[in-house]
Amino acid sequence: MSKIGIIGAMELEVATLKKNMDTDQITKKAGMEFHEGNLKGMPVVVVQCGVGKVNAAMCVQILADLYDVTHIINTGVAGSLNPVLDIGDILVSKDAIQHDMDVTPLGYTKGQIPGLEQLAFVADEKLCKTAVEVCKKVNPDIHVTEGRVVSGDQFISSKEIKDALIAEFHPDCTEMEGASIAQAATLNNIPYVVIRAISDKADGSAQEDYPTFEKKAAEHCAKLVQEMMKEL
């Protein structure tokens, strides 16, 4: 039977899910609270991992080792790197890359992790398709598309950095956890998908846009993830 691990970096990204699930047990591990129970009839473990790639990767490993999850969904917000993606839109990951991994002096491609052949970690096709189809049903007024997520331990608010990421990786959005979740899930042979609601444009407007749209964007993502449980 499926058991879904649902990860959000910040409390607002998982608060709605925790509120609406039937919780059987809460376990604290590595500074995180793992809420185990059922959501829309599906066994789930919902957890706020904290910000950044290390927190996110640790969280996946705990979900794999202690909870034997069969799928991982990462929900949250992101900055747009695609002019077609506006604030409020939703991006479902096709794949994910760590943009701040740089071992190019040793002959690696920017973003490539030594010891691993792939540059990008490919998301699960079924999870992606389900996310897109469900989003069209529950959020019919919201534009949803599939694309590439790039992650790094920095909040992108500079046009110069944004332009460099676009030129290097041809991504659709940027955030701080998705690609490390993708890596950890891939290495554990767990199907994953990253779902991101666009909260800012990843440029100089971020300071103004982010507080305004973050909560609304997170709620849209949570609504989508919640309804996905009926289809998995």
mmCIF file with all atom_site columns, C-alpha atoms in Angstrom:
data_model
loop_
_atom_site.group_PDB
_atom_site.id
_atom_site.type_symbol
_atom_site.label_atom_id
_atom_site.label_alt_id
_atom_site.label_comp_id
_atom_site.label_asym_id
_atom_site.label_entity_id
_atom_site.label_seq_id
_atom_site.pdbx_PDB_ins_code
_atom_site.Cartn_x
_atom_site.Cartn_y
_atom_site.Cartn_z
_atom_site.occupancy
_atom_site.B_iso_or_equiv
_atom_site.pdbx_formal_charge
_atom_site.auth_seq_id
_atom_site.auth_comp_id
_atom_site.auth_asym_id
_atom_site.auth_atom_id
_atom_site.pdbx_PDB_model_num
ATOM 1   C CA . MET A 1 1   ? 0.000  0.000  0.000   1.00 0.00 ? 1   MET A CA 1
ATOM 2   C CA . SER A 1 2   ? 1.188  3.504  -0.766  1.00 0.00 ? 2   SER A CA 1
ATOM 3   C CA . LYS A 1 3   ? 2.470  5.747  2.008   1.00 0.00 ? 3   LYS A CA 1
ATOM 4   C CA . ILE A 1 4   ? 3.204  9.324  1.030   1.00 0.00 ? 4   ILE A CA 1
ATOM 5   C CA . GLY A 1 5   ? 5.862  11.513 2.614   1.00 0.00 ? 5   GLY A CA 1
ATOM 6   C CA . ILE A 1 6   ? 4.874  15.182 2.244   1.00 0.00 ? 6   ILE A CA 1
ATOM 7   C CA . ILE A 1 7   ? 7.581  17.763 2.916   1.00 0.00 ? 7   ILE A CA 1
ATOM 8   C CA . GLY A 1 8   ? 7.376  21.529 3.234   1.00 0.00 ? 8   GLY A CA 1
ATOM 9   C CA . ALA A 1 9   ? 10.255 23.770 4.242   1.00 0.00 ? 9   ALA A CA 1
ATOM 10  C CA . MET A 1 10  ? 8.139  26.233 6.233   1.00 0.00 ? 10  MET A CA 1
ATOM 11  C CA . GLU A 1 11  ? 5.224  25.762 8.592   1.00 0.00 ? 11  GLU A CA 1
ATOM 12  C CA . LEU A 1 12  ? 2.800  27.661 6.363   1.00 0.00 ? 12  LEU A CA 1
ATOM 13  C CA . GLU A 1 13  ? 3.543  25.167 3.590   1.00 0.00 ? 13  GLU A CA 1
ATOM 14  C CA . VAL A 1 14  ? 2.274  22.202 5.627   1.00 0.00 ? 14  VAL A CA 1
ATOM 15  C CA . ALA A 1 15  ? -0.100 23.812 8.166   1.00 0.00 ? 15  ALA A CA 1
ATOM 16  C CA . THR A 1 16  ? -3.220 23.216 6.055   1.00 0.00 ? 16  THR A CA 1
ATOM 17  C CA . LEU A 1 17  ? -2.277 19.596 5.457   1.00 0.00 ? 17  LEU A CA 1
ATOM 18  C CA . LYS A 1 18  ? -1.648 18.935 9.144   1.00 0.00 ? 18  LYS A CA 1
ATOM 19  C CA . LYS A 1 19  ? -4.925 20.614 10.043  1.00 0.00 ? 19  LYS A CA 1
ATOM 20  C CA . ASN A 1 20  ? -6.930 18.458 7.625   1.00 0.00 ? 20  ASN A CA 1
ATOM 21  C CA . MET A 1 21  ? -5.275 15.085 8.262   1.00 0.00 ? 21  MET A CA 1
ATOM 22  C CA . ASP A 1 22  ? -6.196 12.500 10.904  1.00 0.00 ? 22  ASP A CA 1
ATOM 23  C CA . THR A 1 23  ? -3.004 12.328 12.946  1.00 0.00 ? 23  THR A CA 1
ATOM 24  C CA . ASP A 1 24  ? -2.165 9.080  14.754  1.00 0.00 ? 24  ASP A CA 1
ATOM 25  C CA . GLN A 1 25  ? 1.294  9.951  16.017  1.00 0.00 ? 25  GLN A CA 1
ATOM 26  C CA . ILE A 1 26  ? 3.776  12.831 16.126  1.00 0.00 ? 26  ILE A CA 1
ATOM 27  C CA . THR A 1 27  ? 7.465  11.956 16.403  1.00 0.00 ? 27  THR A CA 1
ATOM 28  C CA . LYS A 1 28  ? 10.322 14.424 16.842  1.00 0.00 ? 28  LYS A CA 1
ATOM 29  C CA . LYS A 1 29  ? 13.569 13.634 15.063  1.00 0.00 ? 29  LYS A CA 1
ATOM 30  C CA . ALA A 1 30  ? 16.522 15.865 14.070  1.00 0.00 ? 30  ALA A CA 1
ATOM 31  C CA . GLY A 1 31  ? 14.570 18.963 15.085  1.00 0.00 ? 31  GLY A CA 1
ATOM 32  C CA . MET A 1 32  ? 11.602 18.036 12.869  1.00 0.00 ? 32  MET A CA 1
ATOM 33  C CA . GLU A 1 33  ? 8.080  16.895 13.766  1.00 0.00 ? 33  GLU A CA 1
ATOM 34  C CA . PHE A 1 34  ? 6.808  13.947 11.718  1.00 0.00 ? 34  PHE A CA 1
ATOM 35  C CA . HIS A 1 35  ? 2.990  13.847 11.673  1.00 0.00 ? 35  HIS A CA 1
ATOM 36  C CA . GLU A 1 36  ? 1.869  10.323 10.786  1.00 0.00 ? 36  GLU A CA 1
ATOM 37  C CA . GLY A 1 37  ? -1.740 9.536  9.917   1.00 0.00 ? 37  GLY A CA 1
ATOM 38  C CA . ASN A 1 38  ? -4.237 9.705  7.052   1.00 0.00 ? 38  ASN A CA 1
ATOM 39  C CA . LEU A 1 39  ? -5.112 12.441 4.568   1.00 0.00 ? 39  LEU A CA 1
ATOM 40  C CA . LYS A 1 40  ? -8.171 11.894 2.368   1.00 0.00 ? 40  LYS A CA 1
ATOM 41  C CA . GLY A 1 41  ? -7.882 8.164  3.120   1.00 0.00 ? 41  GLY A CA 1
ATOM 42  C CA . MET A 1 42  ? -4.182 7.921  2.194   1.00 0.00 ? 42  MET A CA 1
ATOM 43  C CA . PRO A 1 43  ? -1.505 6.996  4.762   1.00 0.00 ? 43  PRO A CA 1
ATOM 44  C CA . VAL A 1 44  ? 0.844  9.993  4.982   1.00 0.00 ? 44  VAL A CA 1
ATOM 45  C CA . VAL A 1 45  ? 3.704  11.468 6.958   1.00 0.00 ? 45  VAL A CA 1
ATOM 46  C CA . VAL A 1 46  ? 3.650  15.270 6.857   1.00 0.00 ? 46  VAL A CA 1
ATOM 47  C CA . VAL A 1 47  ? 6.728  17.182 8.010   1.00 0.00 ? 47  VAL A CA 1
ATOM 48  C CA . GLN A 1 48  ? 8.196  20.679 8.044   1.00 0.00 ? 48  GLN A CA 1
ATOM 49  C CA . CYS A 1 49  ? 11.852 20.078 7.228   1.00 0.00 ? 49  CYS A CA 1
ATOM 50  C CA . GLY A 1 50  ? 13.188 23.609 7.652   1.00 0.00 ? 50  GLY A CA 1
ATOM 51  C CA . VAL A 1 51  ? 14.902 25.799 5.088   1.00 0.00 ? 51  VAL A CA 1
ATOM 52  C CA . GLY A 1 52  ? 17.851 24.670 2.986   1.00 0.00 ? 52  GLY A CA 1
ATOM 53  C CA . LYS A 1 53  ? 19.238 21.620 1.237   1.00 0.00 ? 53  LYS A CA 1
ATOM 54  C CA . VAL A 1 54  ? 20.758 19.894 4.281   1.00 0.00 ? 54  VAL A CA 1
ATOM 55  C CA . ASN A 1 55  ? 17.501 19.970 6.243   1.00 0.00 ? 55  ASN A CA 1
ATOM 56  C CA . ALA A 1 56  ? 15.578 18.733 3.221   1.00 0.00 ? 56  ALA A CA 1
ATOM 57  C CA . ALA A 1 57  ? 17.920 15.826 2.472   1.00 0.00 ? 57  ALA A CA 1
ATOM 58  C CA . MET A 1 58  ? 17.971 14.722 6.126   1.00 0.00 ? 58  MET A CA 1
ATOM 59  C CA . CYS A 1 59  ? 14.194 14.745 6.120   1.00 0.00 ? 59  CYS A CA 1
ATOM 60  C CA . VAL A 1 60  ? 13.984 12.443 3.099   1.00 0.00 ? 60  VAL A CA 1
ATOM 61  C CA . GLN A 1 61  ? 16.404 9.984  4.669   1.00 0.00 ? 61  GLN A CA 1
ATOM 62  C CA . ILE A 1 62  ? 14.362 9.840  7.871   1.00 0.00 ? 62  ILE A CA 1
ATOM 63  C CA . LEU A 1 63  ? 11.181 9.270  5.858   1.00 0.00 ? 63  LEU A CA 1
ATOM 64  C CA . ALA A 1 64  ? 12.936 6.446  4.001   1.00 0.00 ? 64  ALA A CA 1
ATOM 65  C CA . ASP A 1 65  ? 14.530 4.795  7.034   1.00 0.00 ? 65  ASP A CA 1
ATOM 66  C CA . LEU A 1 66  ? 11.860 5.168  9.715   1.00 0.00 ? 66  LEU A CA 1
ATOM 67  C CA . TYR A 1 67  ? 8.588  5.391  7.785   1.00 0.00 ? 67  TYR A CA 1
ATOM 68  C CA . ASP A 1 68  ? 9.193  3.352  4.611   1.00 0.00 ? 68  ASP A CA 1
ATOM 69  C CA . VAL A 1 69  ? 7.374  5.917  2.472   1.00 0.00 ? 69  VAL A CA 1
ATOM 70  C CA . THR A 1 70  ? 6.637  4.817  -1.077  1.00 0.00 ? 70  THR A CA 1
ATOM 71  C CA . HIS A 1 71  ? 6.421  8.318  -2.609  1.00 0.00 ? 71  HIS A CA 1
ATOM 72  C CA . ILE A 1 72  ? 7.635  11.791 -1.697  1.00 0.00 ? 72  ILE A CA 1
ATOM 73  C CA . ILE A 1 73  ? 5.892  15.071 -2.505  1.00 0.00 ? 73  ILE A CA 1
ATOM 74  C CA . ASN A 1 74  ? 7.618  18.378 -1.798  1.00 0.00 ? 74  ASN A CA 1
ATOM 75  C CA . THR A 1 75  ? 5.192  21.280 -1.570  1.00 0.00 ? 75  THR A CA 1
ATOM 76  C CA . GLY A 1 76  ? 5.945  24.972 -1.227  1.00 0.00 ? 76  GLY A CA 1
ATOM 77  C CA . VAL A 1 77  ? 6.690  28.258 -2.924  1.00 0.00 ? 77  VAL A CA 1
ATOM 78  C CA . ALA A 1 78  ? 9.339  29.394 -5.398  1.00 0.00 ? 78  ALA A CA 1
ATOM 79  C CA . GLY A 1 79  ? 10.593 32.289 -7.470  1.00 0.00 ? 79  GLY A CA 1
ATOM 80  C CA . SER A 1 80  ? 9.829  32.306 -11.189 1.00 0.00 ? 80  SER A CA 1
ATOM 81  C CA . LEU A 1 81  ? 12.661 32.014 -13.710 1.00 0.00 ? 81  LEU A CA 1
ATOM 82  C CA . ASN A 1 82  ? 10.332 31.657 -16.679 1.00 0.00 ? 82  ASN A CA 1
ATOM 83  C CA . PRO A 1 83  ? 8.530  34.739 -18.045 1.00 0.00 ? 83  PRO A CA 1
ATOM 84  C CA . VAL A 1 84  ? 5.489  32.549 -18.729 1.00 0.00 ? 84  VAL A CA 1
ATOM 85  C CA . LEU A 1 85  ? 5.215  31.735 -15.006 1.00 0.00 ? 85  LEU A CA 1
ATOM 86  C CA . ASP A 1 86  ? 3.639  34.574 -13.083 1.00 0.00 ? 86  ASP A CA 1
ATOM 87  C CA . ILE A 1 87  ? 2.913  35.027 -9.384  1.00 0.00 ? 87  ILE A CA 1
ATOM 88  C CA . GLY A 1 88  ? 0.216  32.550 -8.342  1.00 0.00 ? 88  GLY A CA 1
ATOM 89  C CA . ASP A 1 89  ? 1.003  29.988 -11.064 1.00 0.00 ? 89  ASP A CA 1
ATOM 90  C CA . ILE A 1 90  ? 2.034  26.433 -10.164 1.00 0.00 ? 90  ILE A CA 1
ATOM 91  C CA . LEU A 1 91  ? 5.106  24.571 -11.427 1.00 0.00 ? 91  LEU A CA 1
ATOM 92  C CA . VAL A 1 92  ? 5.285  20.761 -11.286 1.00 0.00 ? 92  VAL A CA 1
ATOM 93  C CA . SER A 1 93  ? 8.825  19.429 -11.569 1.00 0.00 ? 93  SER A CA 1
ATOM 94  C CA . LYS A 1 94  ? 10.003 17.454 -14.560 1.00 0.00 ? 94  LYS A CA 1
ATOM 95  C CA . ASP A 1 95  ? 13.444 17.414 -12.988 1.00 0.00 ? 95  ASP A CA 1
ATOM 96  C CA . ALA A 1 96  ? 15.632 19.278 -10.495 1.00 0.00 ? 96  ALA A CA 1
ATOM 97  C CA . ILE A 1 97  ? 19.236 20.529 -10.329 1.00 0.00 ? 97  ILE A CA 1
ATOM 98  C CA . GLN A 1 98  ? 21.348 21.997 -7.516  1.00 0.00 ? 98  GLN A CA 1
ATOM 99  C CA . HIS A 1 99  ? 22.498 25.261 -9.067  1.00 0.00 ? 99  HIS A CA 1
ATOM 100 C CA . ASP A 1 100 ? 25.073 25.996 -6.363  1.00 0.00 ? 100 ASP A CA 1
ATOM 101 C CA . MET A 1 101 ? 26.961 22.721 -6.841  1.00 0.00 ? 101 MET A CA 1
ATOM 102 C CA . ASP A 1 102 ? 30.109 23.793 -8.653  1.00 0.00 ? 102 ASP A CA 1
ATOM 103 C CA . VAL A 1 103 ? 33.022 21.422 -9.249  1.00 0.00 ? 103 VAL A CA 1
ATOM 104 C CA . THR A 1 104 ? 33.795 22.798 -12.706 1.00 0.00 ? 104 THR A CA 1
ATOM 105 C CA . PRO A 1 105 ? 37.548 23.194 -11.980 1.00 0.00 ? 105 PRO A CA 1
ATOM 106 C CA . LEU A 1 106 ? 37.700 19.371 -11.869 1.00 0.00 ? 106 LEU A CA 1
ATOM 107 C CA . GLY A 1 107 ? 35.963 18.981 -15.215 1.00 0.00 ? 107 GLY A CA 1
ATOM 108 C CA . TYR A 1 108 ? 32.376 18.548 -14.067 1.00 0.00 ? 108 TYR A CA 1
ATOM 109 C CA . THR A 1 109 ? 29.379 20.353 -15.507 1.00 0.00 ? 109 THR A CA 1
ATOM 110 C CA . LYS A 1 110 ? 27.970 23.138 -13.335 1.00 0.00 ? 110 LYS A CA 1
ATOM 111 C CA . GLY A 1 111 ? 25.389 21.539 -11.060 1.00 0.00 ? 111 GLY A CA 1
ATOM 112 C CA . GLN A 1 112 ? 26.757 18.013 -11.428 1.00 0.00 ? 112 GLN A CA 1
ATOM 113 C CA . ILE A 1 113 ? 27.556 16.113 -8.232  1.00 0.00 ? 113 ILE A CA 1
ATOM 114 C CA . PRO A 1 114 ? 30.823 14.125 -8.288  1.00 0.00 ? 114 PRO A CA 1
ATOM 115 C CA . GLY A 1 115 ? 30.148 10.408 -8.201  1.00 0.00 ? 115 GLY A CA 1
ATOM 116 C CA . LEU A 1 116 ? 26.755 10.721 -9.879  1.00 0.00 ? 116 LEU A CA 1
ATOM 117 C CA . GLU A 1 117 ? 26.298 10.509 -13.635 1.00 0.00 ? 117 GLU A CA 1
ATOM 118 C CA . GLN A 1 118 ? 23.130 12.538 -13.953 1.00 0.00 ? 118 GLN A CA 1
ATOM 119 C CA . LEU A 1 119 ? 23.033 16.310 -13.878 1.00 0.00 ? 119 LEU A CA 1
ATOM 120 C CA . ALA A 1 120 ? 19.298 16.527 -13.209 1.00 0.00 ? 120 ALA A CA 1
ATOM 121 C CA . PHE A 1 121 ? 17.180 14.272 -11.008 1.00 0.00 ? 121 PHE A CA 1
ATOM 122 C CA . VAL A 1 122 ? 14.089 13.255 -12.973 1.00 0.00 ? 122 VAL A CA 1
ATOM 123 C CA . ALA A 1 123 ? 10.730 13.362 -11.192 1.00 0.00 ? 123 ALA A CA 1
ATOM 124 C CA . ASP A 1 124 ? 8.239  10.511 -11.288 1.00 0.00 ? 124 ASP A CA 1
ATOM 125 C CA . GLU A 1 125 ? 6.087  10.705 -14.415 1.00 0.00 ? 125 GLU A CA 1
ATOM 126 C CA . LYS A 1 126 ? 2.906  9.427  -12.746 1.00 0.00 ? 126 LYS A CA 1
ATOM 127 C CA . LEU A 1 127 ? 3.191  11.859 -9.835  1.00 0.00 ? 127 LEU A CA 1
ATOM 128 C CA . CYS A 1 128 ? 3.782  14.740 -12.254 1.00 0.00 ? 128 CYS A CA 1
ATOM 129 C CA . LYS A 1 129 ? 0.813  13.820 -14.431 1.00 0.00 ? 129 LYS A CA 1
ATOM 130 C CA . THR A 1 130 ? -1.439 13.401 -11.394 1.00 0.00 ? 130 THR A CA 1
ATOM 131 C CA . ALA A 1 131 ? -0.373 16.769 -9.978  1.00 0.00 ? 131 ALA A CA 1
ATOM 132 C CA . VAL A 1 132 ? -1.110 18.603 -13.225 1.00 0.00 ? 132 VAL A CA 1
ATOM 133 C CA . GLU A 1 133 ? -4.484 16.916 -13.757 1.00 0.00 ? 133 GLU A CA 1
ATOM 134 C CA . VAL A 1 134 ? -5.602 17.467 -10.157 1.00 0.00 ? 134 VAL A CA 1
ATOM 135 C CA . CYS A 1 135 ? -4.485 21.102 -10.228 1.00 0.00 ? 135 CYS A CA 1
ATOM 136 C CA . LYS A 1 136 ? -6.671 21.757 -13.269 1.00 0.00 ? 136 LYS A CA 1
ATOM 137 C CA . LYS A 1 137 ? -9.635 20.341 -11.335 1.00 0.00 ? 137 LYS A CA 1
ATOM 138 C CA . VAL A 1 138 ? -9.175 21.999 -7.939  1.00 0.00 ? 138 VAL A CA 1
ATOM 139 C CA . ASN A 1 139 ? -7.485 25.223 -9.063  1.00 0.00 ? 139 ASN A CA 1
ATOM 140 C CA . PRO A 1 140 ? -9.117 25.814 -12.478 1.00 0.00 ? 140 PRO A CA 1
ATOM 141 C CA . ASP A 1 141 ? -8.194 29.497 -12.552 1.00 0.00 ? 141 ASP A CA 1
ATOM 142 C CA . ILE A 1 142 ? -4.499 28.842 -11.889 1.00 0.00 ? 142 ILE A CA 1
ATOM 143 C CA . HIS A 1 143 ? -1.989 28.278 -14.680 1.00 0.00 ? 143 HIS A CA 1
ATOM 144 C CA . VAL A 1 144 ? -0.085 25.006 -14.102 1.00 0.00 ? 144 VAL A CA 1
ATOM 145 C CA . THR A 1 145 ? 2.841  23.647 -16.099 1.00 0.00 ? 145 THR A CA 1
ATOM 146 C CA . GLU A 1 146 ? 5.696  21.155 -15.841 1.00 0.00 ? 146 GLU A CA 1
ATOM 147 C CA . GLY A 1 147 ? 9.306  22.264 -15.837 1.00 0.00 ? 147 GLY A CA 1
ATOM 148 C CA . ARG A 1 148 ? 12.716 22.383 -14.210 1.00 0.00 ? 148 ARG A CA 1
ATOM 149 C CA . VAL A 1 149 ? 13.411 23.342 -10.619 1.00 0.00 ? 149 VAL A CA 1
ATOM 150 C CA . VAL A 1 150 ? 16.830 24.665 -9.594  1.00 0.00 ? 150 VAL A CA 1
ATOM 151 C CA . SER A 1 151 ? 17.765 24.763 -5.911  1.00 0.00 ? 151 SER A CA 1
ATOM 152 C CA . GLY A 1 152 ? 20.498 26.365 -3.862  1.00 0.00 ? 152 GLY A CA 1
ATOM 153 C CA . ASP A 1 153 ? 21.154 27.659 -0.385  1.00 0.00 ? 153 ASP A CA 1
ATOM 154 C CA . GLN A 1 154 ? 20.352 31.252 -1.292  1.00 0.00 ? 154 GLN A CA 1
ATOM 155 C CA . PHE A 1 155 ? 17.210 33.327 -1.766  1.00 0.00 ? 155 PHE A CA 1
ATOM 156 C CA . ILE A 1 156 ? 17.391 34.685 -5.300  1.00 0.00 ? 156 ILE A CA 1
ATOM 157 C CA . SER A 1 157 ? 16.478 38.375 -5.481  1.00 0.00 ? 157 SER A CA 1
ATOM 158 C CA . SER A 1 158 ? 19.093 39.719 -7.878  1.00 0.00 ? 158 SER A CA 1
ATOM 159 C CA . LYS A 1 159 ? 18.423 40.170 -11.592 1.00 0.00 ? 159 LYS A CA 1
ATOM 160 C CA . GLU A 1 160 ? 22.063 39.389 -12.354 1.00 0.00 ? 160 GLU A CA 1
ATOM 161 C CA . ILE A 1 161 ? 21.930 36.045 -10.528 1.00 0.00 ? 161 ILE A CA 1
ATOM 162 C CA . LYS A 1 162 ? 18.543 35.268 -12.041 1.00 0.00 ? 162 LYS A CA 1
ATOM 163 C CA . ASP A 1 163 ? 19.854 35.887 -15.569 1.00 0.00 ? 163 ASP A CA 1
ATOM 164 C CA . ALA A 1 164 ? 22.894 33.695 -14.882 1.00 0.00 ? 164 ALA A CA 1
ATOM 165 C CA . LEU A 1 165 ? 20.728 30.796 -13.662 1.00 0.00 ? 165 LEU A CA 1
ATOM 166 C CA . ILE A 1 166 ? 18.519 31.062 -16.739 1.00 0.00 ? 166 ILE A CA 1
ATOM 167 C CA . ALA A 1 167 ? 21.513 31.039 -19.084 1.00 0.00 ? 167 ALA A CA 1
ATOM 168 C CA . GLU A 1 168 ? 23.191 28.115 -17.290 1.00 0.00 ? 168 GLU A CA 1
ATOM 169 C CA . PHE A 1 169 ? 20.306 25.755 -16.536 1.00 0.00 ? 169 PHE A CA 1
ATOM 170 C CA . HIS A 1 170 ? 17.224 26.868 -18.535 1.00 0.00 ? 170 HIS A CA 1
ATOM 171 C CA . PRO A 1 171 ? 15.037 26.464 -15.426 1.00 0.00 ? 171 PRO A CA 1
ATOM 172 C CA . ASP A 1 172 ? 11.468 27.464 -14.656 1.00 0.00 ? 172 ASP A CA 1
ATOM 173 C CA . CYS A 1 173 ? 11.708 28.273 -10.951 1.00 0.00 ? 173 CYS A CA 1
ATOM 174 C CA . THR A 1 174 ? 14.192 28.518 -8.113  1.00 0.00 ? 174 THR A CA 1
ATOM 175 C CA . GLU A 1 175 ? 13.965 27.666 -4.421  1.00 0.00 ? 175 GLU A CA 1
ATOM 176 C CA . MET A 1 176 ? 16.090 26.125 -1.658  1.00 0.00 ? 176 MET A CA 1
ATOM 177 C CA . GLU A 1 177 ? 15.105 22.473 -1.113  1.00 0.00 ? 177 GLU A CA 1
ATOM 178 C CA . GLY A 1 178 ? 13.623 20.673 -4.123  1.00 0.00 ? 178 GLY A CA 1
ATOM 179 C CA . ALA A 1 179 ? 16.775 19.384 -5.815  1.00 0.00 ? 179 ALA A CA 1
ATOM 180 C CA . SER A 1 180 ? 18.219 17.962 -2.598  1.00 0.00 ? 180 SER A CA 1
ATOM 181 C CA . ILE A 1 181 ? 14.914 16.200 -1.941  1.00 0.00 ? 181 ILE A CA 1
ATOM 182 C CA . ALA A 1 182 ? 15.107 14.939 -5.518  1.00 0.00 ? 182 ALA A CA 1
ATOM 183 C CA . GLN A 1 183 ? 18.635 13.623 -5.004  1.00 0.00 ? 183 GLN A CA 1
ATOM 184 C CA . ALA A 1 184 ? 17.864 11.892 -1.718  1.00 0.00 ? 184 ALA A CA 1
ATOM 185 C CA . ALA A 1 185 ? 14.659 10.366 -3.087  1.00 0.00 ? 185 ALA A CA 1
ATOM 186 C CA . THR A 1 186 ? 16.430 9.156  -6.227  1.00 0.00 ? 186 THR A CA 1
ATOM 187 C CA . LEU A 1 187 ? 19.256 7.534  -4.268  1.00 0.00 ? 187 LEU A CA 1
ATOM 188 C CA . ASN A 1 188 ? 16.656 5.754  -2.127  1.00 0.00 ? 188 ASN A CA 1
ATOM 189 C CA . ASN A 1 189 ? 14.649 4.669  -5.203  1.00 0.00 ? 189 ASN A CA 1
ATOM 190 C CA . ILE A 1 190 ? 11.582 6.602  -4.032  1.00 0.00 ? 190 ILE A CA 1
ATOM 191 C CA . PRO A 1 191 ? 9.424  8.302  -6.695  1.00 0.00 ? 191 PRO A CA 1
ATOM 192 C CA . TYR A 1 192 ? 9.208  12.035 -6.063  1.00 0.00 ? 192 TYR A CA 1
ATOM 193 C CA . VAL A 1 193 ? 7.701  15.250 -7.344  1.00 0.00 ? 193 VAL A CA 1
ATOM 194 C CA . VAL A 1 194 ? 8.281  18.887 -6.402  1.00 0.00 ? 194 VAL A CA 1
ATOM 195 C CA . ILE A 1 195 ? 5.246  21.185 -6.567  1.00 0.00 ? 195 ILE A CA 1
ATOM 196 C CA . ARG A 1 196 ? 5.858  24.921 -6.368  1.00 0.00 ? 196 ARG A CA 1
ATOM 197 C CA . ALA A 1 197 ? 3.474  27.856 -6.329  1.00 0.00 ? 197 ALA A CA 1
ATOM 198 C CA . ILE A 1 198 ? 5.126  31.010 -7.636  1.00 0.00 ? 198 ILE A CA 1
ATOM 199 C CA . SER A 1 199 ? 5.345  33.627 -4.880  1.00 0.00 ? 199 SER A CA 1
ATOM 200 C CA . ASP A 1 200 ? 7.755  36.098 -6.499  1.00 0.00 ? 200 ASP A CA 1
ATOM 201 C CA . LYS A 1 201 ? 9.677  36.824 -9.693  1.00 0.00 ? 201 LYS A CA 1
ATOM 202 C CA . ALA A 1 202 ? 13.146 36.083 -8.246  1.00 0.00 ? 202 ALA A CA 1
ATOM 203 C CA . ASP A 1 203 ? 14.316 39.620 -8.963  1.00 0.00 ? 203 ASP A CA 1
ATOM 204 C CA . GLY A 1 204 ? 14.394 42.967 -7.221  1.00 0.00 ? 204 GLY A CA 1
ATOM 205 C CA . SER A 1 205 ? 10.636 42.818 -6.599  1.00 0.00 ? 205 SER A CA 1
ATOM 206 C CA . ALA A 1 206 ? 10.941 39.816 -4.261  1.00 0.00 ? 206 ALA A CA 1
ATOM 207 C CA . GLN A 1 207 ? 11.010 41.862 -1.080  1.00 0.00 ? 207 GLN A CA 1
ATOM 208 C CA . GLU A 1 208 ? 7.721  43.468 -2.014  1.00 0.00 ? 208 GLU A CA 1
ATOM 209 C CA . ASP A 1 209 ? 5.967  40.443 -3.552  1.00 0.00 ? 209 ASP A CA 1
ATOM 210 C CA . TYR A 1 210 ? 7.062  37.624 -1.266  1.00 0.00 ? 210 TYR A CA 1
ATOM 211 C CA . PRO A 1 211 ? 5.269  38.512 1.988   1.00 0.00 ? 211 PRO A CA 1
ATOM 212 C CA . THR A 1 212 ? 2.112  39.379 0.062   1.00 0.00 ? 212 THR A CA 1
ATOM 213 C CA . PHE A 1 213 ? 1.782  36.229 -1.995  1.00 0.00 ? 213 PHE A CA 1
ATOM 214 C CA . GLU A 1 214 ? 3.651  33.594 0.047   1.00 0.00 ? 214 GLU A CA 1
ATOM 215 C CA . LYS A 1 215 ? 0.686  32.546 2.200   1.00 0.00 ? 215 LYS A CA 1
ATOM 216 C CA . LYS A 1 216 ? -1.787 32.429 -0.688  1.00 0.00 ? 216 LYS A CA 1
ATOM 217 C CA . ALA A 1 217 ? 0.661  30.499 -2.875  1.00 0.00 ? 217 ALA A CA 1
ATOM 218 C CA . ALA A 1 218 ? 1.332  27.946 -0.131  1.00 0.00 ? 218 ALA A CA 1
ATOM 219 C CA . GLU A 1 219 ? -2.398 27.412 0.355   1.00 0.00 ? 219 GLU A CA 1
ATOM 220 C CA . HIS A 1 220 ? -2.878 26.707 -3.364  1.00 0.00 ? 220 HIS A CA 1
ATOM 221 C CA . CYS A 1 221 ? -0.112 24.098 -3.258  1.00 0.00 ? 221 CYS A CA 1
ATOM 222 C CA . ALA A 1 222 ? -1.503 22.479 -0.110  1.00 0.00 ? 222 ALA A CA 1
ATOM 223 C CA . LYS A 1 223 ? -4.968 22.254 -1.677  1.00 0.00 ? 223 LYS A CA 1
ATOM 224 C CA . LEU A 1 224 ? -3.483 20.541 -4.712  1.00 0.00 ? 224 LEU A CA 1
ATOM 225 C CA . VAL A 1 225 ? -1.434 18.062 -2.658  1.00 0.00 ? 225 VAL A CA 1
ATOM 226 C CA . GLN A 1 226 ? -4.426 17.238 -0.485  1.00 0.00 ? 226 GLN A CA 1
ATOM 227 C CA . GLU A 1 227 ? -6.603 16.391 -3.478  1.00 0.00 ? 227 GLU A CA 1
ATOM 228 C CA . MET A 1 228 ? -3.808 14.323 -5.045  1.00 0.00 ? 228 MET A CA 1
ATOM 229 C CA . MET A 1 229 ? -4.262 11.794 -2.226  1.00 0.00 ? 229 MET A CA 1
ATOM 230 C CA . LYS A 1 230 ? -7.558 10.703 -3.783  1.00 0.00 ? 230 LYS A CA 1
ATOM 231 C CA . GLU A 1 231 ? -5.774 9.800  -7.033  1.00 0.00 ? 231 GLU A CA 1
ATOM 232 C CA . LEU A 1 232 ? -2.700 7.961  -5.727  1.00 0.00 ? 232 LEU A CA 1
#
